[in-house]
Short mmCIF file of C-alpha atoms in Angstrom, two decimals:
data_model
loop_
_atom_site.label_atom_id
_atom_site.label_comp_id
_atom_site.label_asym_id
_atom_site.label_seq_id
_atom_site.Cartn_x
_atom_site.Cartn_y
_atom_site.Cartn_z
CA MET A 24 0.77 16.80 22.86
CA SER A 25 -0.27 16.59 19.13
CA TRP A 26 -3.68 14.98 18.45
CA TYR A 27 -2.25 12.52 15.87
CA LEU A 28 -3.08 9.01 16.43
CA LEU A 29 -0.86 5.91 15.59
CA GLN A 30 -2.69 2.46 15.01
CA ILE A 31 -0.12 -0.21 14.96
CA ILE A 32 -1.84 -3.28 13.32
CA ILE A 33 0.21 -6.01 13.87
CA CYS A 34 -1.44 -9.07 12.25
CA PHE A 35 -5.20 -8.43 12.94
CA SER A 36 -4.81 -7.03 16.62
CA LEU A 37 -5.17 -3.14 17.15
CA LEU A 38 -3.14 -1.04 19.44
CA SER A 39 -3.85 2.75 19.35
CA ALA A 40 -1.95 4.89 20.94
CA ALA A 41 -3.77 8.68 21.10
CA VAL A 42 -2.97 11.82 22.42
CA PHE A 43 -5.00 14.96 21.74
CA GLY A 44 -3.97 18.47 22.63
CA GLN A 45 -4.88 21.64 20.52
CA ASP A 46 -5.58 21.40 17.03
CA SER A 47 -3.17 23.48 15.30
CA ALA A 48 -1.30 23.84 11.76
CA VAL A 49 2.12 23.42 13.49
CA TYR A 50 3.52 20.76 15.79
CA GLN A 51 6.28 21.96 18.23
CA PRO A 52 9.17 19.81 18.57
CA GLU A 53 8.32 19.03 22.55
CA GLN A 54 4.89 17.57 21.11
CA MET A 55 6.42 15.29 18.31
CA HIS A 56 9.44 13.87 20.80
CA ALA A 57 6.42 13.22 23.01
CA ASP A 58 4.21 11.29 20.75
CA LEU A 59 7.44 9.54 19.10
CA ARG A 60 8.45 8.22 22.47
CA LYS A 61 4.97 7.01 22.94
CA PHE A 62 4.97 4.97 19.75
CA ARG A 63 7.93 3.51 20.49
CA SER A 64 7.01 2.40 23.73
CA ALA A 65 3.99 1.22 22.00
CA LEU A 66 5.59 -0.77 19.50
CA GLU A 67 8.32 -2.17 22.03
CA TYR A 68 5.35 -3.58 24.41
CA ALA A 69 2.75 -4.91 21.68
CA HIS A 70 4.87 -5.99 18.59
CA PRO A 71 5.50 -9.80 18.69
CA ASP A 72 9.09 -9.46 16.93
CA LEU A 73 9.92 -6.36 17.00
CA TYR A 74 13.53 -6.95 15.71
CA ALA A 75 12.69 -9.54 13.33
CA ASN A 76 14.30 -7.48 10.57
CA VAL A 77 16.35 -4.77 12.43
CA THR A 78 18.67 -4.91 15.10
CA PRO A 79 17.90 -2.90 18.22
CA GLU A 80 21.09 -0.60 17.80
CA GLU A 81 19.52 0.13 13.89
CA PHE A 82 16.09 0.78 15.12
CA SER A 83 17.51 3.21 17.91
CA ARG A 84 19.53 4.91 15.53
CA LEU A 85 16.47 5.52 13.19
CA PHE A 86 14.33 6.73 16.38
CA GLN A 87 17.22 9.48 17.08
CA SER A 88 17.28 10.54 13.51
CA LEU A 89 13.59 11.25 13.37
CA ILE A 90 13.84 12.94 16.81
CA GLN A 91 16.26 15.10 15.04
CA GLN A 92 14.28 15.78 12.34
CA SER A 93 11.26 16.88 14.52
CA SER A 94 13.59 19.39 16.58
CA ALA A 95 11.97 22.54 14.45
CA PRO A 96 8.06 23.07 14.21
CA LEU A 97 6.49 20.68 11.36
CA LYS A 98 3.20 20.63 9.74
CA PRO A 99 1.02 17.64 10.28
CA VAL A 100 1.61 15.70 7.06
CA GLN A 101 5.52 16.25 7.77
CA PHE A 102 4.72 14.79 11.15
CA HIS A 103 2.82 12.14 9.74
CA ASN A 104 5.44 11.25 7.36
CA LEU A 105 8.00 10.85 10.13
CA VAL A 106 5.66 8.39 11.67
CA LEU A 107 5.56 6.44 8.44
CA GLN A 108 9.42 6.03 8.45
CA LEU A 109 9.27 4.85 12.28
CA VAL A 110 7.11 2.11 11.38
CA ALA A 111 8.91 1.46 7.88
CA GLY A 112 11.90 0.90 9.79
CA LEU A 113 10.79 -2.34 11.28
CA HIS A 114 10.64 -4.00 7.74
CA ASP A 115 7.36 -5.40 8.73
CA GLY A 116 4.59 -5.17 6.06
CA HIS A 117 1.58 -5.91 8.58
CA THR A 118 2.48 -2.91 10.90
CA THR A 119 1.03 0.46 9.20
CA VAL A 120 -0.10 3.63 10.40
CA GLN A 121 -3.21 5.35 10.68
CA PRO A 122 -4.04 8.99 11.37
CA THR A 123 -6.84 10.00 13.38
CA LYS A 124 -10.16 10.51 11.71
CA ALA A 125 -10.01 14.44 11.11
CA PHE A 126 -6.34 14.11 9.78
CA ARG A 127 -7.09 11.29 7.60
CA THR A 128 -10.06 13.40 5.92
CA ASP A 129 -7.72 16.07 5.23
CA LEU A 130 -4.89 13.65 4.09
CA TYR A 131 -7.35 11.89 1.72
CA GLN A 132 -8.73 15.16 0.21
CA GLN A 133 -5.45 16.01 -1.45
CA LYS A 134 -5.40 15.75 -4.95
CA LEU A 135 -4.25 12.59 -6.80
CA LEU A 136 -1.76 12.39 -9.87
CA PRO A 137 -4.11 11.09 -12.54
CA PHE A 138 -3.13 7.77 -13.38
CA HIS A 139 -2.13 4.25 -12.17
CA VAL A 140 1.67 3.27 -12.66
CA MET A 141 3.76 0.06 -12.93
CA VAL A 142 6.82 0.21 -11.08
CA GLN A 143 9.83 -1.93 -12.42
CA ASN A 144 13.34 -1.84 -11.49
CA GLU A 145 13.08 1.58 -10.21
CA ARG A 146 11.34 2.82 -13.29
CA THR A 147 7.86 3.95 -13.41
CA PHE A 148 5.22 3.55 -16.49
CA LEU A 149 1.99 5.30 -16.46
CA ILE A 150 -0.82 2.90 -17.10
CA ARG A 151 -4.46 3.70 -17.01
CA ASN A 152 -4.07 7.44 -17.84
CA MET A 153 -7.01 9.58 -16.40
CA SER A 154 -5.37 12.79 -17.04
CA GLY A 155 -7.44 13.85 -20.26
CA LYS A 156 -4.33 14.02 -22.13
CA GLU A 157 -3.31 12.45 -25.08
CA ILE A 158 -0.32 9.92 -23.52
CA ALA A 159 0.22 6.47 -24.14
CA ASP A 160 -0.41 3.65 -21.61
CA GLY A 161 2.87 2.15 -20.97
CA SER A 162 4.72 5.53 -21.30
CA GLU A 163 7.61 6.06 -19.07
CA ILE A 164 7.38 8.62 -16.35
CA LEU A 165 11.19 9.95 -16.12
CA SER A 166 10.80 12.46 -13.45
CA ILE A 167 7.95 14.75 -11.74
CA ASP A 168 8.96 17.98 -10.34
CA ASN A 169 12.17 17.56 -11.35
CA ASN A 170 12.29 14.59 -8.87
CA LEU A 171 13.68 11.46 -11.24
CA SER A 172 11.79 8.34 -10.86
CA ASN A 173 14.23 6.41 -9.14
CA LYS A 174 14.72 9.01 -6.47
CA ILE A 175 10.80 8.79 -5.74
CA ILE A 176 11.06 5.24 -5.56
CA SER A 177 13.87 5.32 -3.19
CA GLU A 178 12.13 8.09 -0.97
CA PHE A 179 8.83 5.86 -1.13
CA LYS A 180 10.69 2.89 0.47
CA LEU A 181 11.91 5.12 3.41
CA HIS A 182 8.32 5.45 3.96
CA PHE A 183 6.77 2.25 3.42
CA ALA A 184 7.81 -1.66 4.07
CA GLY A 185 7.15 -4.95 2.92
CA ASP A 186 7.86 -8.08 4.72
CA GLY A 187 11.70 -8.23 5.56
CA PHE A 188 13.78 -6.69 2.64
CA CYS A 189 11.53 -7.46 -0.18
CA GLU A 190 11.73 -4.99 -3.27
CA SER A 191 9.15 -6.54 -5.71
CA CYS A 192 6.39 -6.39 -3.07
CA LEU A 193 6.70 -2.57 -2.47
CA ASP A 194 7.12 -2.09 -6.07
CA TYR A 195 3.42 -4.19 -6.44
CA ARG A 196 2.05 -1.87 -3.99
CA PHE A 197 3.13 1.47 -5.45
CA GLY A 198 0.84 0.23 -8.25
CA SER A 199 -2.05 -1.02 -6.38
CA SER A 200 -4.22 0.96 -4.26
CA TYR A 201 -2.04 -0.03 -1.06
CA HIS A 202 0.66 2.61 -0.66
CA SER A 203 -0.46 3.76 -4.12
CA PHE A 204 2.09 5.77 -6.03
CA TYR A 205 -1.01 8.18 -7.52
CA ARG A 206 -1.71 9.19 -3.85
CA SER A 207 1.53 8.90 -2.03
CA TYR A 208 3.64 11.25 -4.29
CA ALA A 209 1.66 14.37 -2.57
CA TRP A 210 2.24 12.94 0.85
CA ILE A 211 6.06 12.72 0.61
CA PHE A 212 6.66 15.37 -1.98
CA GLY A 213 4.10 17.81 -1.30
CA SER A 214 0.32 18.67 -2.55
CA ARG A 215 0.20 21.11 -5.38
CA PRO A 216 -2.46 21.89 -7.55
CA SER A 217 -0.49 20.39 -10.85
CA ASN A 218 2.58 18.69 -11.42
CA ASN A 219 5.44 19.17 -14.14
CA PHE A 220 6.11 15.87 -15.62
CA ALA A 221 9.09 14.53 -18.03
CA ILE A 222 7.54 11.19 -19.74
CA ARG A 223 8.90 9.32 -22.89
CA ASP A 224 6.37 8.43 -25.09
CA ARG A 225 5.90 4.74 -25.45
CA ASN A 226 4.56 5.10 -29.18
CA THR A 227 7.29 7.49 -30.52
CA GLY A 228 10.22 7.57 -28.04
CA LYS A 229 10.01 11.15 -27.51
CA ILE A 230 10.13 12.69 -24.35
CA LEU A 231 7.69 14.92 -23.37
CA GLU A 232 7.30 17.80 -20.97
CA ILE A 233 4.12 18.61 -19.60
CA ASP A 234 2.05 19.74 -16.76
CA LEU A 235 -0.77 17.58 -15.43
CA ALA A 236 -3.60 18.96 -13.04
CA GLY A 237 -4.48 16.55 -9.72
CA ILE A 238 -7.83 15.24 -9.67
CA SER A 239 -10.24 14.04 -6.39
CA GLY A 240 -10.75 10.51 -5.83
CA SER A 241 -14.16 10.27 -6.93
CA GLU A 242 -13.06 12.07 -10.32
CA PHE A 243 -10.26 9.60 -10.56
CA ARG A 244 -12.66 6.76 -10.49
CA GLU A 245 -15.19 8.26 -12.55
CA ARG A 246 -12.67 8.65 -15.55
CA GLU A 247 -11.24 5.31 -15.04
CA LYS A 248 -15.01 3.76 -15.24
CA LYS A 249 -15.83 5.66 -18.28
CA LYS A 250 -12.17 5.09 -19.99
CA TYR A 251 -11.33 1.52 -19.23
CA GLY A 252 -14.66 0.21 -17.95
CA ASN A 253 -15.75 -1.06 -14.42
CA ASN A 254 -12.88 -3.65 -14.19
CA LEU A 255 -10.63 -1.83 -11.48
CA HIS A 256 -6.98 -1.89 -11.94
CA THR A 257 -7.33 -2.33 -8.16
CA SER A 258 -10.17 -3.94 -6.34
CA SER A 259 -12.16 -2.36 -3.73
CA LEU A 260 -13.04 -4.83 -0.72
CA GLU A 261 -16.62 -5.14 -1.86
CA GLU A 262 -15.45 -6.16 -5.36
CA THR A 263 -12.76 -8.80 -3.58
CA LEU A 264 -15.79 -10.25 -1.74
CA ALA A 265 -17.75 -10.48 -5.00
CA LYS A 266 -15.19 -13.06 -6.36
CA PRO A 267 -15.50 -16.85 -5.41
CA VAL A 268 -12.86 -17.17 -2.48
CA ILE A 269 -11.64 -20.69 -4.29
CA ILE A 270 -12.28 -21.79 -7.68
CA THR A 271 -11.53 -25.14 -8.63
CA ASN A 272 -11.36 -26.17 -12.20
CA ILE A 273 -10.37 -29.91 -13.23
CA ASP A 274 -9.47 -31.14 -16.68
CA ARG A 275 -9.79 -35.02 -16.46
CA LYS A 276 -8.67 -35.26 -20.22
CA ASN A 277 -5.25 -33.60 -19.41
CA ARG A 278 -5.26 -35.00 -15.60
CA PHE A 279 -4.68 -31.76 -13.72
CA ALA A 280 -6.38 -29.48 -11.46
CA TYR A 281 -6.39 -25.47 -11.29
CA LEU A 282 -6.93 -23.97 -7.71
CA LYS A 283 -7.12 -20.35 -7.43
CA ILE A 284 -7.44 -18.90 -4.07
CA ASN A 285 -8.47 -15.29 -4.22
CA ARG A 286 -8.02 -14.42 -0.57
CA PHE A 287 -7.35 -16.07 2.71
CA PHE A 288 -10.96 -15.43 4.27
CA LYS A 289 -14.42 -16.53 2.87
CA ASP A 290 -16.52 -13.69 3.99
CA SER A 291 -15.05 -11.87 7.02
CA PHE A 292 -12.46 -11.95 9.65
CA ASP A 293 -15.40 -12.86 12.30
CA GLU A 294 -16.04 -16.26 10.26
CA PRO A 295 -15.78 -19.82 12.22
CA ALA A 296 -12.43 -20.99 12.42
CA ASN A 297 -13.51 -24.32 10.54
CA THR A 298 -15.02 -22.19 7.54
CA PHE A 299 -11.71 -22.03 5.40
CA PRO A 300 -10.40 -25.61 6.20
CA ASP A 301 -13.87 -26.99 5.10
CA LEU A 302 -13.46 -25.04 1.72
CA TYR A 303 -10.07 -26.69 1.38
CA LYS A 304 -11.27 -30.25 2.07
CA GLU A 305 -13.85 -29.75 -0.41
CA ALA A 306 -11.94 -28.79 -2.86
CA PHE A 307 -9.47 -31.74 -2.23
CA ARG A 308 -12.31 -34.13 -2.35
CA GLN A 309 -13.26 -33.28 -5.81
CA ILE A 310 -9.42 -33.38 -7.06
CA LYS A 311 -8.95 -36.66 -5.17
CA ASN A 312 -12.31 -38.02 -6.33
CA SER A 313 -11.11 -37.28 -10.29
CA GLY A 314 -8.11 -39.11 -9.68
CA ILE A 315 -5.60 -35.92 -10.44
CA LYS A 316 -2.27 -35.94 -9.62
CA THR A 317 -1.16 -32.58 -11.03
CA LEU A 318 -2.05 -29.44 -9.09
CA ILE A 319 -1.54 -25.64 -10.03
CA ILE A 320 -2.05 -23.38 -7.27
CA ASP A 321 -2.73 -19.71 -8.16
CA LEU A 322 -2.11 -16.86 -5.84
CA ARG A 323 -1.49 -14.34 -7.83
CA ASP A 324 -3.66 -10.78 -6.74
CA ASN A 325 -4.39 -12.77 -3.51
CA GLY A 326 -4.78 -10.12 -1.04
CA GLY A 327 -4.14 -11.81 2.03
CA GLY A 328 -6.37 -12.70 5.04
CA ILE A 329 -6.35 -15.11 7.95
CA GLY A 330 -2.68 -16.03 8.78
CA GLY A 331 -4.12 -19.47 9.97
CA ASN A 332 -6.09 -19.89 6.52
CA ALA A 333 -2.78 -19.17 4.67
CA ALA A 334 -1.12 -21.73 6.71
CA HIS A 335 -3.80 -24.21 6.76
#
């Protein structure tokens, strides 16, 4: 069986199904079929609500399709993409796939597309250009390697899922570091030293055809800092934790309060259960003592956290 590892993260519990064998550049059908069956069994055993967004019949059809797609030898990244589809078919944004450490290292060494993007209505716009070429931020990416932008996004959505059938949450994720467009493109469409782009320039409206070389993750970050400063387009965990978890601003003159919640844990997932509720209590104590009747709650860019804190 292959050495690929699937980790199914359900809420905050972790189930690992690891099968090790010879480290080879190609997986054989019998190896992949055995792993897919093991991963399906793990989902059926551990997932608290496996069929919340898909029927058993639909999931079985997807599984049989993946079995057929793995009936010929595949490279590790190709099998990885089949496992992504297996999990994406649940339409559960909290069930994810993690490869083994060794394979993950290889996967994350692939070159990145040299920019962030914004995805809206199956259209892709280049923002934060780190390519070294004169392309205006906000220019529209029409195609990459002759793959139209809407085809790329549709293909991504077969491999990644949000909760339910939410489209906008996936569009947001493709523009973030989570399921990022700049990394995922090479996984799904193949890695190469450079890619050919058709881009509609924001300033002139002209369509440019240009080859852009991929860059490493460290180079991506260095160029971003140099050109755009240290305000990351998407925050790292360290930068997220550097922000106050809750910001309470009270405007007594206009009699409203503004409550900004940046995440749903304070310092770690292991903190005492009363930590976050106590923060709420203090915020609402201030609001009550100020005689405020109107409250604005701002959850923009909140990356989530502990479900109980959000529910509370």
